Short mmCIF file of C-alpha atoms in Angstrom, two decimals:
data_model
loop_
_atom_site.label_atom_id
_atom_site.label_comp_id
_atom_site.label_asym_id
_atom_site.label_seq_id
_atom_site.Cartn_x
_atom_site.Cartn_y
_atom_site.Cartn_z
CA MET A 1 -26.88 -8.48 24.86
CA LYS A 2 -23.47 -8.67 23.11
CA LYS A 3 -25.25 -8.68 19.73
CA ILE A 4 -27.18 -5.50 20.65
CA VAL A 5 -23.97 -3.74 21.73
CA PHE A 6 -22.23 -4.72 18.47
CA LEU A 7 -25.16 -3.51 16.36
CA LEU A 8 -25.25 -0.20 18.23
CA ALA A 9 -21.50 0.24 17.75
CA ALA A 10 -21.84 -0.57 14.06
CA ALA A 11 -24.63 1.97 13.68
CA VAL A 12 -22.59 4.68 15.39
CA SER A 13 -19.62 3.81 13.20
CA ALA A 14 -21.73 4.06 10.05
CA LEU A 15 -22.94 7.51 11.08
CA LEU A 16 -19.37 8.63 11.69
CA VAL A 17 -18.09 7.29 8.36
CA LEU A 18 -20.86 8.90 6.34
CA PRO A 19 -20.69 12.65 5.59
CA SER A 20 -22.40 14.80 8.18
CA ALA A 21 -25.54 16.57 6.93
CA TYR A 22 -24.37 20.07 7.81
CA ALA A 23 -21.13 21.73 8.80
CA GLU A 24 -21.06 23.60 12.08
CA SER A 25 -18.73 26.18 10.56
CA LEU A 26 -16.56 26.78 7.55
CA SER A 27 -13.93 24.10 6.98
CA CYS A 28 -11.73 22.59 4.29
CA HIS A 29 -11.05 18.92 3.81
CA LYS A 30 -7.97 17.71 5.67
CA ILE A 31 -5.92 17.08 2.53
CA PHE A 32 -5.60 20.88 2.21
CA SER A 33 -3.11 22.55 4.51
CA SER A 34 -0.28 25.01 4.66
CA ASN A 35 2.85 23.86 2.78
CA MET A 36 0.79 22.00 0.17
CA CYS A 37 1.63 21.86 -3.51
CA LEU A 38 -1.20 22.37 -6.00
CA GLN A 39 -1.22 21.06 -9.56
CA ARG A 40 -0.14 23.49 -12.26
CA ARG A 41 -1.95 24.00 -15.60
CA ALA A 42 -5.20 22.47 -14.35
CA PRO A 43 -8.24 23.80 -12.47
CA ILE A 44 -7.25 24.08 -8.81
CA ARG A 45 -9.95 22.39 -6.75
CA ILE A 46 -10.40 23.47 -3.13
CA SER A 47 -13.27 21.94 -1.18
CA GLY A 48 -14.74 21.58 2.27
CA LYS A 49 -17.90 22.14 4.29
CA ALA A 50 -20.08 25.04 5.31
CA ASP A 51 -23.69 25.61 6.24
CA ALA A 52 -25.99 24.65 3.37
CA GLY A 53 -26.50 27.51 0.92
CA THR A 54 -23.41 29.41 2.10
CA THR A 55 -21.29 31.05 -0.60
CA VAL A 56 -17.58 30.34 -0.18
CA THR A 57 -14.84 32.32 -1.93
CA VAL A 58 -11.31 31.04 -2.58
CA THR A 59 -8.42 33.30 -3.54
CA ILE A 60 -4.74 32.58 -4.12
CA ASP A 61 -2.87 35.71 -3.09
CA GLY A 62 0.20 36.41 -5.16
CA THR A 63 -1.21 35.00 -8.42
CA LYS A 64 -3.28 36.61 -11.16
CA ALA A 65 -6.06 34.08 -10.61
CA LYS A 66 -9.54 35.49 -10.13
CA PRO A 67 -11.38 34.58 -6.92
CA ALA A 68 -13.46 31.42 -7.28
CA THR A 69 -16.81 30.97 -5.58
CA ALA A 70 -18.93 27.97 -4.69
CA LYS A 71 -22.18 27.40 -2.82
CA ALA A 72 -22.50 24.70 -0.19
CA ASP A 73 -25.06 22.06 -1.17
CA ALA A 74 -27.76 20.51 0.99
CA LYS A 75 -25.15 18.31 2.70
CA GLY A 76 -22.89 21.27 3.35
CA GLU A 77 -20.34 20.27 0.70
CA TRP A 78 -18.73 22.92 -1.46
CA GLU A 79 -16.00 22.92 -4.09
CA ALA A 80 -14.45 25.95 -5.74
CA GLN A 81 -12.27 25.77 -8.82
CA VAL A 82 -9.56 28.36 -9.30
CA GLU A 83 -8.46 28.85 -12.90
CA PRO A 84 -5.27 27.01 -13.96
CA GLN A 85 -1.96 28.58 -13.00
CA GLU A 86 1.66 28.13 -13.97
CA ALA A 87 4.16 26.79 -11.45
CA GLY A 88 5.29 29.18 -8.75
CA GLY A 89 4.96 30.30 -5.18
CA PRO A 90 4.96 30.53 -2.28
CA TYR A 91 1.40 31.83 -2.13
CA THR A 92 -1.37 32.17 0.44
CA VAL A 93 -4.69 30.44 -0.19
CA LYS A 94 -7.63 32.12 1.55
CA VAL A 95 -11.06 30.57 2.01
CA THR A 96 -13.90 32.69 3.37
CA ASP A 97 -17.66 32.67 3.76
CA GLY A 98 -17.72 36.36 4.72
CA LYS A 99 -17.70 35.56 8.41
CA GLU A 100 -14.79 33.20 8.85
CA THR A 101 -11.52 32.98 6.93
CA ILE A 102 -9.16 30.04 6.62
CA SER A 103 -5.63 30.73 5.39
CA PHE A 104 -3.10 28.24 4.05
CA ASN A 105 0.42 29.65 3.93
CA ASN A 106 3.58 28.74 2.04
CA VAL A 107 1.60 27.09 -0.78
CA LEU A 108 3.30 26.16 -4.05
CA ILE A 109 1.99 25.33 -7.51
CA GLY A 110 3.80 22.68 -9.54
CA GLU A 111 3.69 18.96 -10.32
CA VAL A 112 1.67 16.69 -7.99
CA TRP A 113 1.96 12.90 -8.16
CA ILE A 114 0.53 10.01 -6.15
CA CYS A 115 3.13 7.43 -5.04
CA ALA A 116 1.27 4.15 -4.47
CA GLY A 117 2.22 0.51 -4.05
CA GLN A 118 3.70 -1.95 -1.63
CA SER A 119 7.11 -2.20 0.04
CA ASN A 120 9.31 -1.04 -2.84
CA MET A 121 7.31 2.18 -2.99
CA GLU A 122 7.14 2.45 0.79
CA LEU A 123 10.88 1.80 1.31
CA PRO A 124 12.08 4.94 3.14
CA VAL A 125 14.92 7.29 2.35
CA SER A 126 16.67 6.47 5.62
CA THR A 127 16.04 3.97 8.39
CA GLY A 128 17.89 2.10 11.10
CA ASN A 129 16.44 -1.18 9.81
CA THR A 130 19.35 -2.77 7.94
CA MET A 131 16.94 -5.04 6.04
CA ILE A 132 15.54 -2.13 4.04
CA GLN A 133 18.27 0.48 3.86
CA ILE A 134 18.84 2.11 0.47
CA LYS A 135 22.27 3.06 -0.84
CA ASN A 136 23.89 5.90 1.08
CA HIS A 137 20.73 6.41 3.11
CA ARG A 138 22.24 8.64 5.79
CA GLN A 139 23.99 10.92 3.32
CA GLU A 140 20.87 11.17 1.15
CA ALA A 141 18.66 12.17 4.08
CA ALA A 142 21.19 14.68 5.39
CA ALA A 143 21.35 16.39 1.98
CA ALA A 144 17.57 16.53 1.42
CA ASN A 145 17.16 20.29 1.71
CA TYR A 146 14.57 20.86 -1.01
CA PRO A 147 11.93 23.28 0.29
CA ARG A 148 10.21 23.31 -3.10
CA ILE A 149 9.48 19.60 -2.80
CA ARG A 150 6.40 18.97 -0.65
CA LEU A 151 5.56 15.65 0.98
CA TYR A 152 2.37 14.11 2.34
CA GLU A 153 2.66 10.65 3.89
CA VAL A 154 -0.81 9.15 4.29
CA PRO A 155 -1.00 7.12 7.53
CA LYS A 156 -1.67 3.40 7.21
CA THR A 157 -5.41 3.03 7.66
CA LYS A 158 -8.17 0.70 6.45
CA ALA A 159 -11.81 1.17 5.50
CA PRO A 160 -13.40 -2.21 4.67
CA GLY A 161 -16.66 -1.57 2.83
CA ALA A 162 -16.44 2.23 3.24
CA GLU A 163 -14.98 5.25 1.50
CA PHE A 164 -13.73 7.84 3.97
CA GLU A 165 -14.27 11.47 3.11
CA GLU A 166 -11.24 12.52 5.16
CA VAL A 167 -7.73 11.13 5.56
CA VAL A 168 -6.96 9.87 9.03
CA GLY A 169 -4.00 12.08 9.86
CA GLY A 170 -1.01 13.36 7.94
CA PHE A 171 -0.14 16.83 6.68
CA TRP A 172 1.91 18.57 4.00
CA GLN A 173 5.58 19.21 4.82
CA GLU A 174 8.55 20.83 3.16
CA CYS A 175 11.19 18.31 2.16
CA SER A 176 14.07 18.49 4.63
CA PRO A 177 16.47 16.19 6.49
CA ALA A 178 13.85 16.08 9.25
CA SER A 179 10.83 15.22 7.09
CA VAL A 180 12.30 12.97 4.39
CA PRO A 181 13.69 9.89 6.26
CA ASN A 182 10.36 8.04 6.51
CA PHE A 183 9.16 9.07 3.07
CA SER A 184 9.22 6.91 -0.07
CA ALA A 185 12.76 6.82 -1.47
CA ALA A 186 11.43 6.09 -4.97
CA GLY A 187 9.14 9.09 -4.76
CA TYR A 188 11.75 11.40 -3.29
CA PHE A 189 14.39 10.66 -5.94
CA PHE A 190 11.74 11.08 -8.64
CA ALA A 191 10.80 14.50 -7.27
CA ARG A 192 14.43 15.55 -6.85
CA GLN A 193 15.23 14.79 -10.48
CA LEU A 194 11.99 16.31 -11.77
CA GLN A 195 12.64 19.54 -9.92
CA LYS A 196 16.24 19.64 -11.11
CA ASP A 197 15.17 19.22 -14.74
CA LEU A 198 12.09 21.45 -14.76
CA ASP A 199 12.96 23.95 -12.01
CA ILE A 200 9.44 23.86 -10.58
CA PRO A 201 7.87 22.74 -7.29
CA VAL A 202 6.89 19.08 -6.89
CA GLY A 203 4.33 17.61 -4.49
CA LEU A 204 4.13 13.91 -3.59
CA VAL A 205 1.35 11.99 -1.86
CA MET A 206 2.53 8.63 -0.52
CA THR A 207 -0.08 5.88 -0.18
CA ALA A 208 1.97 2.71 0.21
CA TRP A 209 1.95 -0.37 2.44
CA GLY A 210 4.43 -3.25 2.35
CA GLY A 211 3.12 -6.69 1.41
CA VAL A 212 -0.28 -5.63 0.11
CA ASN A 213 -1.96 -6.95 -3.02
CA ILE A 214 -3.38 -4.88 -5.85
CA GLU A 215 -6.96 -5.64 -4.80
CA THR A 216 -6.69 -3.35 -1.77
CA PHE A 217 -6.10 -0.34 -4.06
CA ILE A 218 -9.14 -0.94 -6.28
CA PRO A 219 -12.35 1.06 -5.70
CA TYR A 220 -15.27 -1.02 -4.45
CA SER A 221 -17.44 -0.13 -7.44
CA GLU A 222 -15.03 -1.90 -9.81
CA PHE A 223 -15.57 -5.27 -8.13
CA ALA A 224 -19.33 -5.05 -8.57
CA LYS A 225 -19.05 -3.64 -12.08
CA ASN A 226 -16.87 -6.58 -13.14
CA ASN A 227 -18.95 -9.23 -11.35
CA ARG A 228 -16.06 -10.19 -9.11
CA PRO A 229 -16.51 -12.55 -6.13
CA GLU A 230 -14.83 -9.92 -3.92
CA ALA A 231 -17.98 -7.81 -4.27
CA ASN A 232 -19.77 -10.10 -1.81
CA GLN A 233 -17.01 -9.71 0.78
CA ILE A 234 -17.22 -5.95 0.45
CA LYS A 235 -21.00 -6.01 0.82
CA GLU A 236 -20.69 -8.08 4.00
CA ALA A 237 -18.12 -5.70 5.48
CA LYS A 238 -20.34 -2.73 4.75
CA SER A 239 -23.38 -4.42 6.31
CA ALA A 240 -21.36 -5.31 9.40
CA GLY A 241 -20.17 -1.74 9.86
CA ALA A 242 -16.60 -2.98 9.89
CA ALA A 243 -15.03 0.38 9.03
CA VAL A 244 -14.17 2.65 11.96
CA PRO A 245 -13.34 6.38 11.64
CA ASN A 246 -9.86 5.90 13.10
CA GLY A 247 -9.00 3.56 10.24
CA GLN A 248 -8.58 0.46 12.42
CA PRO A 249 -11.57 -1.75 11.56
CA ARG A 250 -13.46 -4.13 13.81
CA GLY A 251 -14.03 -7.75 12.91
CA GLY A 252 -11.07 -10.05 12.26
CA GLN A 253 -12.22 -11.13 8.81
CA TYR A 254 -12.27 -7.50 7.65
CA SER A 255 -9.16 -6.16 9.39
CA SER A 256 -6.47 -7.12 6.87
CA GLU A 257 -4.79 -4.41 4.82
CA LYS A 258 -5.25 -6.83 1.89
CA PHE A 259 -9.05 -6.74 2.15
CA PRO A 260 -10.43 -5.74 -1.28
CA GLY A 261 -10.60 -1.96 -1.60
CA THR A 262 -9.75 -1.19 2.02
CA MET A 263 -6.65 0.91 1.30
CA TYR A 264 -8.44 2.71 -1.49
CA GLY A 265 -11.34 3.55 0.82
CA ALA A 266 -9.15 4.94 3.61
CA MET A 267 -5.95 6.20 1.98
CA VAL A 268 -6.79 7.05 -1.63
CA HIS A 269 -10.46 8.01 -1.88
CA PRO A 270 -10.11 11.26 0.14
CA TRP A 271 -7.54 12.42 -2.45
CA THR A 272 -9.89 12.10 -5.41
CA ARG A 273 -11.01 15.69 -4.73
CA TYR A 274 -7.40 16.89 -5.06
CA THR A 275 -6.07 17.61 -8.55
CA VAL A 276 -2.94 15.60 -9.37
CA ASN A 277 -1.04 15.04 -12.59
CA GLY A 278 -0.69 11.28 -12.30
CA VAL A 279 0.25 8.12 -10.43
CA LEU A 280 3.51 6.26 -9.84
CA PHE A 281 2.60 2.65 -9.03
CA TYR A 282 5.10 0.05 -7.78
CA GLN A 283 3.30 -3.15 -6.81
CA GLY A 284 3.06 -6.74 -7.96
CA GLU A 285 5.22 -8.83 -5.67
CA SER A 286 2.09 -10.02 -3.84
CA ASN A 287 0.28 -10.95 -7.07
CA THR A 288 3.05 -12.65 -9.02
CA GLY A 289 2.30 -15.45 -11.47
CA ASN A 290 -1.43 -14.77 -11.63
CA LYS A 291 -2.91 -14.02 -15.06
CA ASP A 292 -5.85 -12.35 -13.34
CA TYR A 293 -3.41 -9.55 -12.49
CA TYR A 294 -4.16 -8.29 -15.99
CA ASN A 295 -7.83 -7.75 -15.14
CA LEU A 296 -7.02 -6.28 -11.74
CA ASN A 297 -4.65 -3.69 -13.23
CA LYS A 298 -7.34 -2.64 -15.67
CA MET A 299 -9.81 -2.29 -12.80
CA LEU A 300 -7.35 -0.17 -10.84
CA ILE A 301 -6.64 2.23 -13.71
CA ASN A 302 -10.26 2.49 -14.81
CA GLY A 303 -11.43 2.93 -11.23
CA TRP A 304 -8.98 5.66 -10.27
CA ARG A 305 -9.55 7.55 -13.49
CA GLU A 306 -13.29 7.45 -12.91
CA LYS A 307 -13.00 8.56 -9.29
CA TRP A 308 -10.72 11.47 -10.22
CA ASN A 309 -12.97 12.23 -13.20
CA ASN A 310 -9.89 12.19 -15.40
CA PRO A 311 -10.15 9.56 -18.18
CA LYS A 312 -6.60 10.28 -19.37
CA MET A 313 -4.96 10.34 -15.95
CA PRO A 314 -1.29 9.31 -16.41
CA PHE A 315 -0.02 6.11 -14.80
CA VAL A 316 3.59 4.96 -14.58
CA ILE A 317 3.84 1.29 -13.61
CA CYS A 318 7.16 0.06 -12.24
CA GLN A 319 7.92 -3.42 -13.53
CA LEU A 320 9.19 -5.86 -10.92
CA ALA A 321 12.94 -5.69 -10.54
CA GLY A 322 15.14 -8.75 -10.98
CA PHE A 323 14.93 -11.07 -7.96
CA GLU A 324 15.46 -14.76 -7.23
CA GLN A 325 15.23 -15.61 -3.51
CA TRP A 326 14.78 -13.43 -0.43
CA THR A 327 17.92 -14.18 1.55
CA PRO A 328 19.43 -10.72 2.17
CA MET A 329 21.32 -11.83 5.29
CA ASN A 330 22.56 -15.09 3.74
CA ARG A 331 23.08 -14.08 0.17
CA LEU A 332 23.14 -16.41 -2.80
CA PRO A 333 26.55 -16.90 -4.48
CA GLU A 334 27.20 -14.03 -6.86
CA ASP A 335 27.21 -16.42 -9.83
CA ALA A 336 24.08 -18.33 -8.79
CA TRP A 337 22.09 -16.80 -11.63
CA THR A 338 24.49 -18.19 -14.24
CA LYS A 339 23.39 -21.71 -13.35
CA LYS A 340 19.68 -21.07 -13.95
CA PRO A 341 18.22 -22.35 -17.24
CA PRO A 342 15.83 -20.21 -19.33
CA MET A 343 12.12 -20.45 -18.63
CA ASP A 344 10.01 -22.37 -21.12
CA LYS A 345 6.67 -21.52 -19.53
CA VAL A 346 4.95 -18.15 -19.25
CA GLU A 347 4.68 -17.81 -15.49
CA GLY A 348 6.00 -16.22 -12.30
CA TRP A 349 7.63 -12.81 -12.20
CA PRO A 350 8.22 -12.62 -15.97
CA LEU A 351 4.48 -13.06 -16.46
CA THR A 352 3.77 -10.27 -13.98
CA ARG A 353 6.24 -7.92 -15.69
CA GLU A 354 4.63 -8.68 -19.04
CA ILE A 355 1.17 -7.84 -17.68
CA GLN A 356 2.51 -4.61 -16.19
CA ASP A 357 3.95 -3.64 -19.56
CA GLU A 358 0.76 -4.69 -21.34
CA MET A 359 -1.13 -1.86 -19.64
CA SER A 360 0.76 0.61 -21.86
CA TYR A 361 -0.87 -1.04 -24.89
CA VAL A 362 -4.33 -1.32 -23.34
CA PHE A 363 -4.55 2.32 -22.21
CA ASP A 364 -3.47 5.71 -23.44
CA ASN A 365 -1.26 7.66 -21.03
CA VAL A 366 0.01 4.54 -19.28
CA VAL A 367 3.64 3.50 -19.46
CA SER A 368 5.75 0.92 -17.66
CA LEU A 369 9.35 1.15 -16.47
CA PRO A 370 11.71 -1.87 -16.70
CA LEU A 371 13.90 -2.44 -13.63
CA MET A 372 15.50 -5.83 -14.29
CA ASP A 373 19.02 -4.41 -14.31
CA ILE A 374 18.86 -2.77 -10.88
CA GLY A 375 17.41 -5.82 -9.12
CA ASP A 376 19.09 -8.05 -6.54
CA GLN A 377 18.92 -11.84 -6.74
CA SER A 378 19.01 -12.12 -2.93
CA ASP A 379 16.80 -9.19 -1.96
CA ILE A 380 13.22 -8.41 -2.96
CA HIS A 381 13.95 -4.78 -2.04
CA PRO A 382 16.60 -3.41 -4.42
CA ARG A 383 18.65 -0.78 -2.61
CA ASP A 384 19.30 1.43 -5.63
CA LYS A 385 16.29 3.69 -5.46
CA GLN A 386 18.30 6.61 -6.86
CA THR A 387 18.39 5.07 -10.35
CA LEU A 388 14.72 4.19 -10.04
CA GLY A 389 13.77 7.78 -9.21
CA TYR A 390 15.94 9.16 -12.01
CA ARG A 391 14.34 6.89 -14.58
CA LEU A 392 10.84 7.64 -13.33
CA ALA A 393 11.47 11.36 -13.79
CA LYS A 394 12.95 10.97 -17.27
CA LEU A 395 10.10 8.70 -18.35
CA VAL A 396 7.47 11.15 -17.07
CA GLU A 397 9.21 14.11 -18.73
CA TRP A 398 9.32 12.26 -22.06
CA LYS A 399 5.93 10.60 -22.03
CA PHE A 400 3.80 13.34 -20.51
CA MET A 401 5.72 16.61 -20.85
CA GLY A 402 7.28 16.56 -24.31
CA GLY A 403 10.83 16.00 -23.09
CA GLU A 404 13.66 14.06 -24.72
CA LEU A 405 13.52 10.27 -25.06
CA GLY A 406 13.26 8.81 -21.56
CA ALA A 407 12.80 5.09 -22.21
CA GLY A 408 14.82 2.16 -23.50
CA PRO A 409 14.48 -0.03 -26.59
CA VAL A 410 11.14 -1.78 -27.10
CA TYR A 411 10.76 -4.95 -29.18
CA ASP A 412 9.19 -4.24 -32.58
CA HIS A 413 9.52 -7.34 -34.77
CA MET A 414 11.78 -10.23 -35.71
CA ASP A 415 13.19 -11.62 -38.95
CA ILE A 416 14.54 -15.17 -39.09
CA LYS A 417 17.57 -15.52 -41.37
CA GLY A 418 18.79 -19.10 -41.38
CA SER A 419 20.06 -19.95 -37.92
CA LYS A 420 19.88 -16.34 -36.73
CA CYS A 421 17.02 -14.22 -35.42
CA VAL A 422 17.30 -10.50 -36.13
CA ILE A 423 15.47 -8.37 -33.55
CA TYR A 424 14.27 -4.86 -34.45
CA PHE A 425 13.43 -2.22 -31.86
CA LYS A 426 11.60 1.04 -31.25
CA ASN A 427 13.04 3.73 -28.96
CA VAL A 428 16.52 3.13 -30.31
CA GLY A 429 17.33 6.81 -29.82
CA LYS A 430 21.00 7.46 -30.43
CA GLY A 431 21.58 3.77 -31.11
CA LEU A 432 21.80 0.43 -29.32
CA SER A 433 24.42 -0.25 -26.66
CA THR A 434 24.92 -2.12 -23.42
CA LEU A 435 25.15 -0.80 -19.87
CA ASP A 436 28.47 -2.54 -19.20
CA GLY A 437 30.13 -2.44 -22.62
CA LYS A 438 29.85 -6.21 -23.07
CA GLU A 439 27.84 -8.17 -25.63
CA PRO A 440 24.08 -8.22 -24.92
CA GLY A 441 23.08 -10.80 -22.32
CA ALA A 442 19.89 -12.48 -21.07
CA PHE A 443 18.74 -13.60 -24.54
CA ALA A 444 17.24 -17.06 -24.96
CA ILE A 445 16.27 -18.85 -28.18
CA ALA A 446 14.10 -21.87 -29.05
CA GLY A 447 13.14 -23.93 -32.05
CA ALA A 448 9.78 -25.48 -32.87
CA ASP A 449 9.95 -27.63 -29.72
CA GLY A 450 9.73 -24.54 -27.49
CA LYS A 451 12.77 -25.58 -25.45
CA PHE A 452 14.78 -22.45 -24.71
CA VAL A 453 18.55 -22.24 -24.33
CA TRP A 454 20.74 -19.27 -23.54
CA ALA A 455 21.86 -17.60 -26.74
CA ASN A 456 24.64 -15.49 -28.15
CA ALA A 457 23.67 -11.96 -29.08
CA LYS A 458 25.41 -9.07 -30.79
CA ILE A 459 24.44 -5.57 -31.80
CA VAL A 460 24.38 -4.97 -35.55
CA GLY A 461 23.37 -1.39 -36.29
CA ASP A 462 19.95 -0.84 -34.72
CA THR A 463 19.25 -4.56 -34.44
CA VAL A 464 20.37 -7.46 -32.28
CA GLU A 465 21.29 -10.79 -33.90
CA VAL A 466 20.53 -13.80 -31.70
CA SER A 467 21.71 -17.38 -32.28
CA SER A 468 22.83 -20.59 -30.63
CA ASP A 469 24.76 -23.64 -31.85
CA LYS A 470 22.11 -25.73 -30.09
CA VAL A 471 19.21 -24.37 -32.18
CA ALA A 472 19.65 -24.80 -35.94
CA GLU A 473 16.17 -23.61 -36.90
CA PRO A 474 15.09 -20.92 -34.42
CA LYS A 475 11.49 -19.84 -34.05
CA THR A 476 11.31 -17.78 -30.88
CA VAL A 477 13.45 -15.35 -28.88
CA ARG A 478 13.05 -14.06 -25.35
CA PHE A 479 14.92 -11.30 -23.53
CA ALA A 480 15.20 -10.96 -19.75
CA TYR A 481 12.36 -13.42 -19.39
CA VAL A 482 13.47 -14.89 -16.05
CA MET A 483 13.24 -14.11 -12.37
CA TYR A 484 16.76 -12.64 -12.31
CA ARG A 485 19.90 -12.43 -14.42
CA GLY A 486 23.00 -10.37 -13.80
CA ASP A 487 23.61 -9.69 -17.49
CA VAL A 488 20.45 -7.78 -18.44
CA ASN A 489 22.46 -5.05 -20.11
CA LEU A 490 20.87 -4.08 -23.46
CA CYS A 491 20.07 -0.37 -23.60
CA ASN A 492 20.10 2.59 -25.96
CA LYS A 493 22.96 5.07 -26.04
CA ASP A 494 20.67 7.45 -24.18
CA GLY A 495 21.29 5.18 -21.17
CA PHE A 496 17.86 3.56 -20.73
CA PRO A 497 17.50 -0.25 -20.46
CA ALA A 498 15.58 -2.36 -22.95
CA TYR A 499 12.17 -3.74 -22.03
CA PRO A 500 11.87 -7.52 -21.42
CA PHE A 501 10.01 -9.28 -24.22
CA ARG A 502 9.15 -12.58 -25.88
CA THR A 503 8.50 -12.88 -29.60
CA ASP A 504 5.92 -15.65 -29.08
CA LYS A 505 3.51 -13.34 -27.26
CA VAL A 506 0.07 -13.25 -28.87
CA LYS A 507 -1.75 -9.95 -29.18
CA ASN A 508 -4.54 -9.51 -26.61
CA GLU A 509 -3.83 -12.96 -25.16
CA TYR A 510 -4.86 -11.88 -21.66
CA GLU A 511 -8.30 -10.65 -22.67
CA LYS A 512 -11.20 -12.83 -21.60
CA LYS A 513 -12.36 -15.15 -24.36
#
């Protein structure tokens, strides 16, 4: 009897998760609402449901855009595309089938970005939880009067084995002291700087969950396409009808937010019908030290680009910040990092950072952001999200909008001259410098034996000379290739920190052989 009840419940759930055959009346998908921000300079996609064969017209009052029409298909789905517009607003979006009219008010057009990841993306602007409070959190929230920044926080929901067509809750809001406290601090400070620099509206969609792995963000199709073992788990969840419309699945083995693809299915997939410029992704703490993270990142980027039908969709990947041991209430001695030897092996957090950076060489329109210098050896959640947001904005403006240099020095090549290694860089900009005015730190050097020691380094023109009395015949140099150091200070005079690197890295070494 219990088995029959479970099967009936699963069948009902499957019917609810799947799109309904026909709409009872005109509607738009729930991601569209008043106060939303639409993407500038790209076709504006508005979609929803109506009776099959119904013609739906979308207009944006206050713009010069022509009305766009669409016809509902056999399943009642329709999508209209309004011609690209420049940033502006507020406008009124009207959707009508000739009988009913839906109006969305106070709509802006500007830059729209997805903010995805785990706890360092989720970390809020202001909270009473002292374990995750950012710098000056109360003052920042109180001053957050930015009505041209729009926020959408996607509720934490799961869809094991399913792809929801609607988000389970949430709505667009103007950024204000009332709406911003629970929103991503990284995202907010990014939007604040972007709006300051460009003087246009900015919309953010937050899809983040502390402690999750990268697998939960990857579309189900990618696991099957890449012959991954997770594909069988997903198939089982789908057969069991584990996904429930309220986003809280049945079945203990399928209920974890880390289940492969479950966050994508519930919190990301509904947004693939919404035009965005790109993605800010801060994740990796739950996948550290695993070389397979390289393949998983590729699956994520390929999968999202395919689902959005945008093969050049921009991605900004936040490299893991410096961190040693999570003891925020019983902090390590301030000089604890000075007693740590260099790492000889390629492993742990340095490996993860290297994989994150590697995506910028694997894909076009993907760039990583180094954060070693704003880390905290005793806290996995760095409190300085203001600097993070500033750098995200400057990187996006440079990489994707033709702005001034917004990134730090990148390793180019090395010359060995006797007992010294001379390191050459790209992105030197106005010249090399350090963030604290001291000699460059966090450099390590090794000879043929591969045993690294901390080295002396000095800036000579647009190069850095690295040496050590302990290594007479150097072969290899590494920079910031550790969990944490307090002297990661190399930057350009434009103010952006250098990217961690190792000269012994082999091209394409993470590709399957």
